mmCIF file of C-alpha atoms and ligand atoms in Angstrom:
data_model
loop_
_atom_site.group_PDB
_atom_site.id
_atom_site.type_symbol
_atom_site.label_atom_id
_atom_site.label_comp_id
_atom_site.label_asym_id
_atom_site.label_seq_id
_atom_site.Cartn_x
_atom_site.Cartn_y
_atom_site.Cartn_z
ATOM 1 C CA MET A 1 0.000 0.000 0.000
ATOM 2 C CA ASN A 2 0.981 3.599 -0.526
ATOM 3 C CA LYS A 3 2.271 5.535 2.507
ATOM 4 C CA SER A 4 -0.514 8.025 2.122
ATOM 5 C CA SER A 5 -4.030 6.951 3.067
ATOM 6 C CA SER A 6 -5.711 9.476 0.826
ATOM 7 C CA VAL A 7 -5.312 10.753 -2.714
ATOM 8 C CA LYS A 8 -6.951 13.477 -4.807
ATOM 9 C CA VAL A 9 -7.000 12.999 -8.553
ATOM 10 C CA SER A 10 -8.327 14.944 -11.538
ATOM 11 C CA ALA A 11 -9.332 13.487 -14.915
ATOM 12 C CA PRO A 12 -9.954 15.601 -18.021
ATOM 13 C CA ALA A 13 -12.961 16.215 -20.233
ATOM 14 C CA THR A 14 -12.707 14.496 -23.606
ATOM 15 C CA VAL A 15 -14.134 14.795 -27.101
ATOM 16 C CA SER A 16 -15.084 11.427 -28.551
ATOM 17 C CA ASN A 17 -16.075 10.301 -32.061
ATOM 18 C CA VAL A 18 -14.305 13.366 -33.549
ATOM 19 C CA GLY A 19 -16.808 13.291 -36.411
ATOM 20 C CA CYS A 20 -16.222 10.073 -38.335
ATOM 21 C CA GLY A 21 -14.686 7.943 -35.556
ATOM 22 C CA PHE A 22 -17.836 6.724 -33.806
ATOM 23 C CA ASP A 23 -16.732 4.715 -30.753
ATOM 24 C CA ILE A 24 -13.115 4.507 -31.989
ATOM 25 C CA MET A 25 -11.577 7.963 -31.633
ATOM 26 C CA GLY A 26 -11.255 10.631 -28.999
ATOM 27 C CA PHE A 27 -8.950 13.229 -27.508
ATOM 28 C CA ALA A 28 -8.338 14.780 -24.122
ATOM 29 C CA THR A 29 -8.993 18.481 -23.628
ATOM 30 C CA GLY A 30 -7.510 20.959 -21.213
ATOM 31 C CA ILE A 31 -10.813 22.695 -20.491
ATOM 32 C CA ILE A 32 -12.160 21.110 -17.313
ATOM 33 C CA SER A 33 -11.581 18.025 -15.159
ATOM 34 C CA ASP A 34 -13.550 15.997 -12.637
ATOM 35 C CA GLU A 35 -11.911 15.482 -9.251
ATOM 36 C CA VAL A 36 -12.068 12.493 -6.948
ATOM 37 C CA ILE A 37 -10.738 12.084 -3.410
ATOM 38 C CA LEU A 38 -10.215 8.530 -2.223
ATOM 39 C CA LYS A 39 -9.502 7.795 1.411
ATOM 40 C CA LEU A 40 -8.731 4.452 3.032
ATOM 41 C CA THR A 41 -10.978 3.759 6.006
ATOM 42 C CA ASP A 42 -10.901 1.169 8.787
ATOM 43 C CA LYS A 43 -14.408 -0.010 8.067
ATOM 44 C CA LYS A 44 -14.567 -2.377 5.074
ATOM 45 C CA GLY A 45 -16.762 -1.403 2.134
ATOM 46 C CA ILE A 46 -17.074 1.614 -0.135
ATOM 47 C CA ILE A 47 -19.105 4.701 0.551
ATOM 48 C CA ILE A 48 -19.599 7.915 -1.381
ATOM 49 C CA SER A 49 -19.631 10.583 1.318
ATOM 50 C CA LYS A 50 -19.891 13.613 -0.962
ATOM 51 C CA ILE A 51 -20.795 14.534 -4.531
ATOM 52 C CA SER A 52 -20.630 18.181 -5.528
ATOM 53 C CA GLY A 53 -21.228 20.096 -8.757
ATOM 54 C CA ASP A 54 -23.733 17.582 -10.152
ATOM 55 C CA GLY A 55 -26.942 19.430 -9.320
ATOM 56 C CA GLU A 56 -27.829 16.443 -7.130
ATOM 57 C CA LYS A 57 -28.249 14.235 -10.194
ATOM 58 C CA LEU A 58 -25.691 11.543 -9.521
ATOM 59 C CA PRO A 59 -26.402 8.482 -7.386
ATOM 60 C CA PHE A 60 -24.733 7.812 -4.024
ATOM 61 C CA ASP A 61 -25.419 4.104 -4.609
ATOM 62 C CA VAL A 62 -21.901 2.760 -5.278
ATOM 63 C CA GLN A 63 -23.255 0.203 -7.755
ATOM 64 C CA LYS A 64 -24.855 2.935 -9.845
ATOM 65 C CA ASN A 65 -22.092 5.544 -9.876
ATOM 66 C CA THR A 66 -19.466 5.305 -12.657
ATOM 67 C CA CYS A 67 -16.634 6.318 -10.308
ATOM 68 C CA THR A 68 -17.301 3.691 -7.645
ATOM 69 C CA LYS A 69 -18.348 1.078 -10.191
ATOM 70 C CA SER A 70 -14.859 1.203 -11.719
ATOM 71 C CA ILE A 71 -13.325 1.025 -8.224
ATOM 72 C CA ILE A 72 -15.473 -2.005 -7.366
ATOM 73 C CA ALA A 73 -14.473 -3.777 -10.605
ATOM 74 C CA MET A 74 -10.816 -3.153 -9.810
ATOM 75 C CA LEU A 75 -11.058 -4.323 -6.191
ATOM 76 C CA LYS A 76 -12.838 -7.461 -7.333
ATOM 77 C CA SER A 77 -10.130 -8.261 -9.849
ATOM 78 C CA LEU A 78 -7.393 -7.638 -7.256
ATOM 79 C CA LYS A 79 -9.366 -9.687 -4.705
ATOM 80 C CA LEU A 80 -9.132 -6.855 -2.194
ATOM 81 C CA ASP A 81 -11.670 -6.183 0.507
ATOM 82 C CA ILE A 82 -10.850 -2.760 1.944
ATOM 83 C CA GLY A 83 -12.640 0.311 3.235
ATOM 84 C CA LEU A 84 -12.835 3.420 1.040
ATOM 85 C CA ASP A 85 -14.451 6.818 1.370
ATOM 86 C CA VAL A 86 -15.073 8.523 -1.981
ATOM 87 C CA LYS A 87 -15.689 12.215 -2.617
ATOM 88 C CA ILE A 88 -16.546 13.290 -6.160
ATOM 89 C CA SER A 89 -16.368 16.839 -7.431
ATOM 90 C CA LYS A 90 -18.058 17.141 -10.816
ATOM 91 C CA LYS A 91 -16.812 19.903 -13.066
ATOM 92 C CA ILE A 92 -17.773 18.272 -16.352
ATOM 93 C CA GLY A 93 -21.474 18.697 -17.050
ATOM 94 C CA PHE A 94 -23.676 15.625 -16.731
ATOM 95 C CA GLY A 95 -24.937 14.615 -20.204
ATOM 96 C CA SER A 96 -22.740 17.276 -21.838
ATOM 97 C CA GLY A 97 -21.001 15.117 -24.450
ATOM 98 C CA LEU A 98 -17.657 15.886 -22.841
ATOM 99 C CA GLY A 99 -16.994 12.515 -21.255
ATOM 100 C CA SER A 100 -18.342 13.325 -17.811
ATOM 101 C CA SER A 101 -19.116 9.764 -16.737
ATOM 102 C CA ALA A 102 -15.857 8.516 -18.273
ATOM 103 C CA ALA A 103 -13.774 11.087 -16.364
ATOM 104 C CA SER A 104 -15.232 10.006 -13.020
ATOM 105 C CA ALA A 105 -14.713 6.333 -13.881
ATOM 106 C CA VAL A 106 -11.106 6.980 -14.895
ATOM 107 C CA ALA A 107 -10.448 9.146 -11.844
ATOM 108 C CA GLY A 108 -11.774 6.375 -9.580
ATOM 109 C CA ALA A 109 -9.588 3.607 -11.025
ATOM 110 C CA PHE A 110 -6.533 5.870 -11.294
ATOM 111 C CA ALA A 111 -6.899 7.116 -7.716
ATOM 112 C CA LEU A 112 -7.266 3.590 -6.349
ATOM 113 C CA ASN A 113 -4.172 2.473 -8.222
ATOM 114 C CA GLU A 114 -2.225 5.366 -6.649
ATOM 115 C CA LEU A 115 -3.517 4.534 -3.199
ATOM 116 C CA LEU A 116 -2.459 0.917 -3.605
ATOM 117 C CA GLY A 117 1.069 1.888 -4.683
ATOM 118 C CA LYS A 118 0.490 1.511 -8.451
ATOM 119 C CA PRO A 119 0.152 -2.272 -8.823
ATOM 120 C CA LEU A 120 -1.420 -1.880 -12.289
ATOM 121 C CA SER A 121 -0.430 -0.207 -15.550
ATOM 122 C CA LYS A 122 -2.728 2.283 -17.290
ATOM 123 C CA TYR A 123 -3.544 -0.416 -19.824
ATOM 124 C CA GLU A 124 -4.726 -2.646 -17.007
ATOM 125 C CA LEU A 125 -6.861 0.163 -15.560
ATOM 126 C CA LEU A 126 -8.644 0.662 -18.849
ATOM 127 C CA ASN A 127 -11.115 -2.220 -18.516
ATOM 128 C CA PHE A 128 -12.158 -1.209 -14.996
ATOM 129 C CA ALA A 129 -12.922 2.320 -16.165
ATOM 130 C CA ILE A 130 -14.834 0.943 -19.170
ATOM 131 C CA GLU A 131 -16.795 -1.247 -16.760
ATOM 132 C CA GLY A 132 -17.611 1.837 -14.658
ATOM 133 C CA GLU A 133 -18.771 3.933 -17.592
ATOM 134 C CA LYS A 134 -21.040 1.171 -18.865
ATOM 135 C CA ILE A 135 -23.497 2.121 -16.106
ATOM 136 C CA ALA A 136 -24.088 5.476 -17.791
ATOM 137 C CA SER A 137 -24.060 4.676 -21.498
ATOM 138 C CA LEU A 138 -25.346 1.090 -21.231
ATOM 139 C CA ALA A 139 -22.695 0.143 -23.789
ATOM 140 C CA THR A 140 -19.026 -0.717 -23.929
ATOM 141 C CA HIS A 141 -17.089 2.057 -25.590
ATOM 142 C CA ALA A 142 -13.706 3.479 -24.743
ATOM 143 C CA ASP A 143 -13.507 6.566 -26.907
ATOM 144 C CA ASN A 144 -13.810 8.857 -23.868
ATOM 145 C CA ILE A 145 -12.152 6.528 -21.353
ATOM 146 C CA ALA A 146 -8.982 5.896 -23.395
ATOM 147 C CA PRO A 147 -8.061 9.538 -24.133
ATOM 148 C CA CYS A 148 -9.028 10.504 -20.579
ATOM 149 C CA LEU A 149 -6.678 7.864 -19.155
ATOM 150 C CA PHE A 150 -3.790 8.177 -21.611
ATOM 151 C CA GLY A 151 -4.136 11.829 -22.645
ATOM 152 C CA GLY A 152 -3.674 13.024 -26.230
ATOM 153 C CA PHE A 153 -5.464 11.695 -29.281
ATOM 154 C CA VAL A 154 -6.345 8.006 -29.204
ATOM 155 C CA LEU A 155 -7.563 5.599 -31.875
ATOM 156 C CA ILE A 156 -9.135 2.312 -30.805
ATOM 157 C CA ARG A 157 -8.237 -0.213 -33.512
ATOM 158 C CA SER A 158 -9.935 -3.104 -31.735
ATOM 159 C CA TYR A 159 -12.039 -3.744 -28.637
ATOM 160 C CA ASN A 160 -11.432 -7.460 -28.460
ATOM 161 C CA PRO A 161 -8.622 -7.558 -27.662
ATOM 162 C CA ILE A 162 -8.302 -3.894 -26.821
ATOM 163 C CA ASP A 163 -5.719 -2.257 -29.085
ATOM 164 C CA LEU A 164 -5.110 1.473 -28.735
ATOM 165 C CA ILE A 165 -3.009 3.683 -30.947
ATOM 166 C CA GLN A 166 -1.870 7.058 -29.659
ATOM 167 C CA LEU A 167 -1.646 9.677 -32.388
ATOM 168 C CA LYS A 168 0.469 12.791 -32.083
ATOM 169 C CA PRO A 169 -1.393 15.868 -33.309
ATOM 170 C CA ALA A 170 0.162 19.183 -34.358
ATOM 171 C CA GLU A 171 1.009 21.574 -31.517
ATOM 172 C CA ASN A 172 -1.058 24.269 -33.220
ATOM 173 C CA LEU A 173 -4.195 22.154 -33.502
ATOM 174 C CA PHE A 174 -6.731 24.054 -31.396
ATOM 175 C CA CYS A 175 -10.160 22.912 -30.449
ATOM 176 C CA THR A 176 -13.122 25.183 -29.759
ATOM 177 C CA ILE A 177 -15.951 23.686 -27.754
ATOM 178 C CA ILE A 178 -19.382 25.102 -27.171
ATOM 179 C CA HIS A 179 -21.489 23.515 -24.495
ATOM 180 C CA PRO A 180 -25.156 24.455 -24.788
ATOM 181 C CA GLN A 181 -26.393 23.723 -21.279
ATOM 182 C CA LEU A 182 -28.834 20.976 -22.196
ATOM 183 C CA GLU A 183 -28.591 17.351 -21.213
ATOM 184 C CA ILE A 184 -28.415 14.426 -23.592
ATOM 185 C CA LYS A 185 -28.261 10.930 -22.183
ATOM 186 C CA THR A 186 -25.706 8.875 -24.093
ATOM 187 C CA SER A 187 -27.867 5.782 -23.705
ATOM 188 C CA GLU A 188 -30.785 7.577 -25.425
ATOM 189 C CA ALA A 189 -28.555 9.054 -28.130
ATOM 190 C CA ARG A 190 -27.267 5.560 -28.896
ATOM 191 C CA LYS A 191 -30.729 4.044 -29.138
ATOM 192 C CA ILE A 192 -31.669 6.263 -32.091
ATOM 193 C CA LEU A 193 -28.726 5.034 -34.165
ATOM 194 C CA GLY A 194 -29.914 1.488 -34.783
ATOM 195 C CA ASN A 195 -27.512 -1.385 -35.403
ATOM 196 C CA THR A 196 -26.777 -1.350 -39.105
ATOM 197 C CA ILE A 197 -25.534 1.096 -41.724
ATOM 198 C CA PRO A 198 -25.765 0.827 -45.523
ATOM 199 C CA LEU A 199 -22.531 -0.063 -47.333
ATOM 200 C CA LYS A 200 -22.448 3.353 -49.036
ATOM 201 C CA ILE A 201 -22.433 5.090 -45.661
ATOM 202 C CA GLY A 202 -19.655 2.753 -44.510
ATOM 203 C CA ILE A 203 -17.524 3.675 -47.526
ATOM 204 C CA THR A 204 -17.933 7.392 -46.812
ATOM 205 C CA GLN A 205 -17.174 6.879 -43.148
ATOM 206 C CA TRP A 206 -14.033 4.768 -43.428
ATOM 207 C CA GLY A 207 -12.643 7.063 -46.122
ATOM 208 C CA ASN A 208 -12.933 9.906 -43.635
ATOM 209 C CA VAL A 209 -11.544 7.870 -40.714
ATOM 210 C CA GLY A 210 -8.434 6.958 -42.691
ATOM 211 C CA ALA A 211 -7.979 10.529 -43.881
ATOM 212 C CA LEU A 212 -8.487 11.965 -40.391
ATOM 213 C CA VAL A 213 -5.790 9.685 -38.988
ATOM 214 C CA ALA A 214 -3.479 10.652 -41.875
ATOM 215 C CA GLY A 215 -4.275 14.329 -41.237
ATOM 216 C CA ILE A 216 -3.391 14.014 -37.570
ATOM 217 C CA ILE A 217 -0.121 12.146 -37.988
ATOM 218 C CA ASN A 218 0.979 14.283 -40.941
ATOM 219 C CA LYS A 219 -0.064 17.393 -39.005
ATOM 220 C CA ASP A 220 -2.168 18.407 -42.004
ATOM 221 C CA ILE A 221 -4.917 20.551 -40.485
ATOM 222 C CA GLU A 222 -6.600 21.167 -43.865
ATOM 223 C CA LEU A 223 -7.004 17.412 -44.340
ATOM 224 C CA ILE A 224 -8.324 17.121 -40.775
ATOM 225 C CA GLY A 225 -10.880 19.776 -41.709
ATOM 226 C CA ARG A 226 -12.022 17.794 -44.747
ATOM 227 C CA SER A 227 -12.243 14.548 -42.767
ATOM 228 C CA VAL A 228 -14.158 15.614 -39.656
ATOM 229 C CA GLN A 229 -17.415 14.438 -41.176
ATOM 230 C CA ASP A 230 -19.907 11.926 -39.937
ATOM 231 C CA ALA A 231 -22.338 9.989 -42.097
ATOM 232 C CA VAL A 232 -23.412 7.667 -39.251
ATOM 233 C CA ALA A 233 -24.377 9.470 -36.036
ATOM 234 C CA GLU A 234 -24.539 13.180 -36.894
ATOM 235 C CA PRO A 235 -27.501 12.927 -39.323
ATOM 236 C CA LYS A 236 -29.571 11.258 -36.595
ATOM 237 C CA ARG A 237 -28.285 13.088 -33.539
ATOM 238 C CA ALA A 238 -28.344 16.608 -34.999
ATOM 239 C CA ALA A 239 -32.061 16.773 -34.189
ATOM 240 C CA LEU A 240 -31.247 16.419 -30.470
ATOM 241 C CA ILE A 241 -29.302 19.712 -30.483
ATOM 242 C CA PRO A 242 -31.374 22.834 -31.189
ATOM 243 C CA GLY A 243 -29.896 24.837 -34.077
ATOM 244 C CA TYR A 244 -27.087 22.310 -34.591
ATOM 245 C CA TYR A 245 -26.499 22.958 -38.291
ATOM 246 C CA ASP A 246 -26.676 26.738 -37.776
ATOM 247 C CA ILE A 247 -24.012 26.473 -35.068
ATOM 248 C CA LYS A 248 -21.872 24.249 -37.287
ATOM 249 C CA ASN A 249 -22.246 26.587 -40.275
ATOM 250 C CA ALA A 250 -21.270 29.569 -38.118
ATOM 251 C CA ALA A 251 -18.082 27.728 -37.103
ATOM 252 C CA LEU A 252 -17.209 26.671 -40.664
ATOM 253 C CA GLU A 253 -17.943 30.140 -42.078
ATOM 254 C CA THR A 254 -15.559 31.582 -39.457
ATOM 255 C CA GLY A 255 -12.798 29.295 -40.723
ATOM 256 C CA ALA A 256 -13.134 26.147 -38.583
ATOM 257 C CA LYS A 257 -11.248 23.141 -39.936
ATOM 258 C CA GLY A 258 -14.091 20.730 -39.299
ATOM 259 C CA CYS A 259 -16.909 20.890 -36.796
ATOM 260 C CA ASN A 260 -19.068 18.158 -35.336
ATOM 261 C CA ILE A 261 -20.895 16.817 -32.286
ATOM 262 C CA SER A 262 -18.686 16.030 -29.297
ATOM 263 C CA GLY A 263 -19.536 12.487 -28.222
ATOM 264 C CA SER A 264 -23.293 12.180 -28.084
ATOM 265 C CA GLY A 265 -23.697 15.947 -27.602
ATOM 266 C CA PRO A 266 -24.953 18.549 -26.948
ATOM 267 C CA ALA A 267 -21.369 19.924 -26.861
ATOM 268 C CA ILE A 268 -20.006 20.741 -30.314
ATOM 269 C CA PHE A 269 -16.330 20.977 -31.210
ATOM 270 C CA ALA A 270 -14.469 22.704 -34.038
ATOM 271 C CA PHE A 271 -10.789 22.598 -34.986
ATOM 272 C CA SER A 272 -8.577 25.469 -36.050
ATOM 273 C CA ASP A 273 -4.875 26.140 -36.532
ATOM 274 C CA ASN A 274 -4.404 29.014 -34.121
ATOM 275 C CA GLU A 275 -5.778 30.256 -30.843
ATOM 276 C CA ASP A 276 -7.147 33.603 -32.092
ATOM 277 C CA ASN A 277 -9.231 31.871 -34.735
ATOM 278 C CA ALA A 278 -10.349 29.294 -32.188
ATOM 279 C CA TRP A 279 -11.842 32.069 -30.024
ATOM 280 C CA LYS A 280 -13.407 33.798 -33.052
ATOM 281 C CA ILE A 281 -15.058 30.508 -33.992
ATOM 282 C CA GLY A 282 -16.279 30.133 -30.418
ATOM 283 C CA LYS A 283 -17.834 33.597 -30.461
ATOM 284 C CA ALA A 284 -19.563 32.876 -33.784
ATOM 285 C CA MET A 285 -21.006 29.639 -32.411
ATOM 286 C CA LYS A 286 -22.035 31.368 -29.202
ATOM 287 C CA LYS A 287 -23.930 34.055 -31.105
ATOM 288 C CA VAL A 288 -26.178 31.392 -32.618
ATOM 289 C CA VAL A 289 -26.815 29.641 -29.294
ATOM 290 C CA ASP A 290 -27.388 32.953 -27.456
ATOM 291 C CA LYS A 291 -30.052 33.842 -30.032
ATOM 292 C CA MET A 292 -31.954 30.697 -29.045
ATOM 293 C CA LYS A 293 -31.699 31.835 -25.403
ATOM 294 C CA ILE A 294 -29.928 28.646 -24.408
ATOM 295 C CA LYS A 295 -27.292 29.089 -21.717
ATOM 296 C CA ASN A 296 -23.911 28.056 -23.007
ATOM 297 C CA ARG A 297 -20.157 28.175 -22.478
ATOM 298 C CA ILE A 298 -17.321 28.268 -24.921
ATOM 299 C CA TYR A 299 -13.872 26.820 -24.342
ATOM 300 C CA VAL A 300 -10.652 26.744 -26.314
ATOM 301 C CA SER A 301 -7.936 24.187 -25.778
ATOM 302 C CA ARG A 302 -5.014 22.442 -27.394
ATOM 303 C CA ILE A 303 -5.169 18.656 -27.384
ATOM 304 C CA ASN A 304 -4.239 17.815 -23.786
ATOM 305 C CA LYS A 305 -1.285 15.437 -23.678
ATOM 306 C CA ASN A 306 -1.972 14.494 -20.065
ATOM 307 C CA GLY A 307 -4.340 11.991 -18.595
ATOM 308 C CA PRO A 308 -5.351 12.068 -14.915
ATOM 309 C CA LYS A 309 -3.248 14.082 -12.467
ATOM 310 C CA ILE A 310 -2.554 13.646 -8.793
ATOM 311 C CA ILE A 311 -3.498 16.919 -7.139
ATOM 312 C CA GLU A 312 -2.779 15.989 -3.526
HETATM 313 N N1 LIG B 401 -19.025 7.081 -28.878
HETATM 314 C C1 LIG B 401 -19.993 7.369 -27.878
HETATM 315 C C2 LIG B 401 -21.295 7.764 -28.539
HETATM 316 C C3 LIG B 401 -19.505 8.498 -27.028
HETATM 317 O O1 LIG B 401 -21.255 8.574 -29.458
HETATM 318 O O2 LIG B 401 -22.337 7.246 -28.158
HETATM 319 C C4 LIG B 401 -20.453 8.932 -25.967
HETATM 320 O O3 LIG B 401 -19.893 9.968 -25.210
#
């Protein structure tokens, strides 16, 4: 065990799908992070003693909370029966499309690993965090979990067995994010997609996926701009976000190199090649959302190379 009996960890917000990469691509942002404090206690069992910043929406039931669910999965695998007190501080909006449930799940597993003196690698933590997030999205997908845990831009080549590829984006690749303060449940936004896609849609999609990966590794932001397109989820999910295409058009008209739904929304992201433009794009998007009288926030960030951090 670690000398310390308590640890405080933060885990970043992420953008998943990145347009064409439904369930297989995501990146970490530097905009906001969830925080988790884990404390060893004498009494066996896990309790959540505090959740803040969630508007009282998240469950204290440890079997229903993504943070504690990932901790429980990890303890089970390590065959450990210990006492833990968990405090969760939510900074990433619930149902925002910014990987809120994933960040808490990652923070939980990462914090426990620290507390135990790091018996597991990040790769080994991955499945516990995926297990935790499943509670929220009712599906197994790692496109928020993986970038949250590893930082940077991550491609998931395969789920079985899990095979992740970390891509190195250009330093001047900036991301603008607008978060209209509405809530979309990932589980609901997945239901509307169905289970099959026509071959033609597949051809469009995998052309873009390949080109987006090439754009990232070749640091070709124009190619990234052409490839951030989605023929699978965006056409169906756009209807869940009021004024989505107007917001997207405002971003593209202001020079964005691609714009799409972040995860299952309602957050929307846009790329650009410098910070000034990134803010201009944000203001243009904001104007559209303000007009609809929907509360919103804009953020600008480089791709965040870091995963979770130990704060204390
Ligand atoms: N790939 C997932 C989805 C991400 O789009 O449903 C959810 O945040």
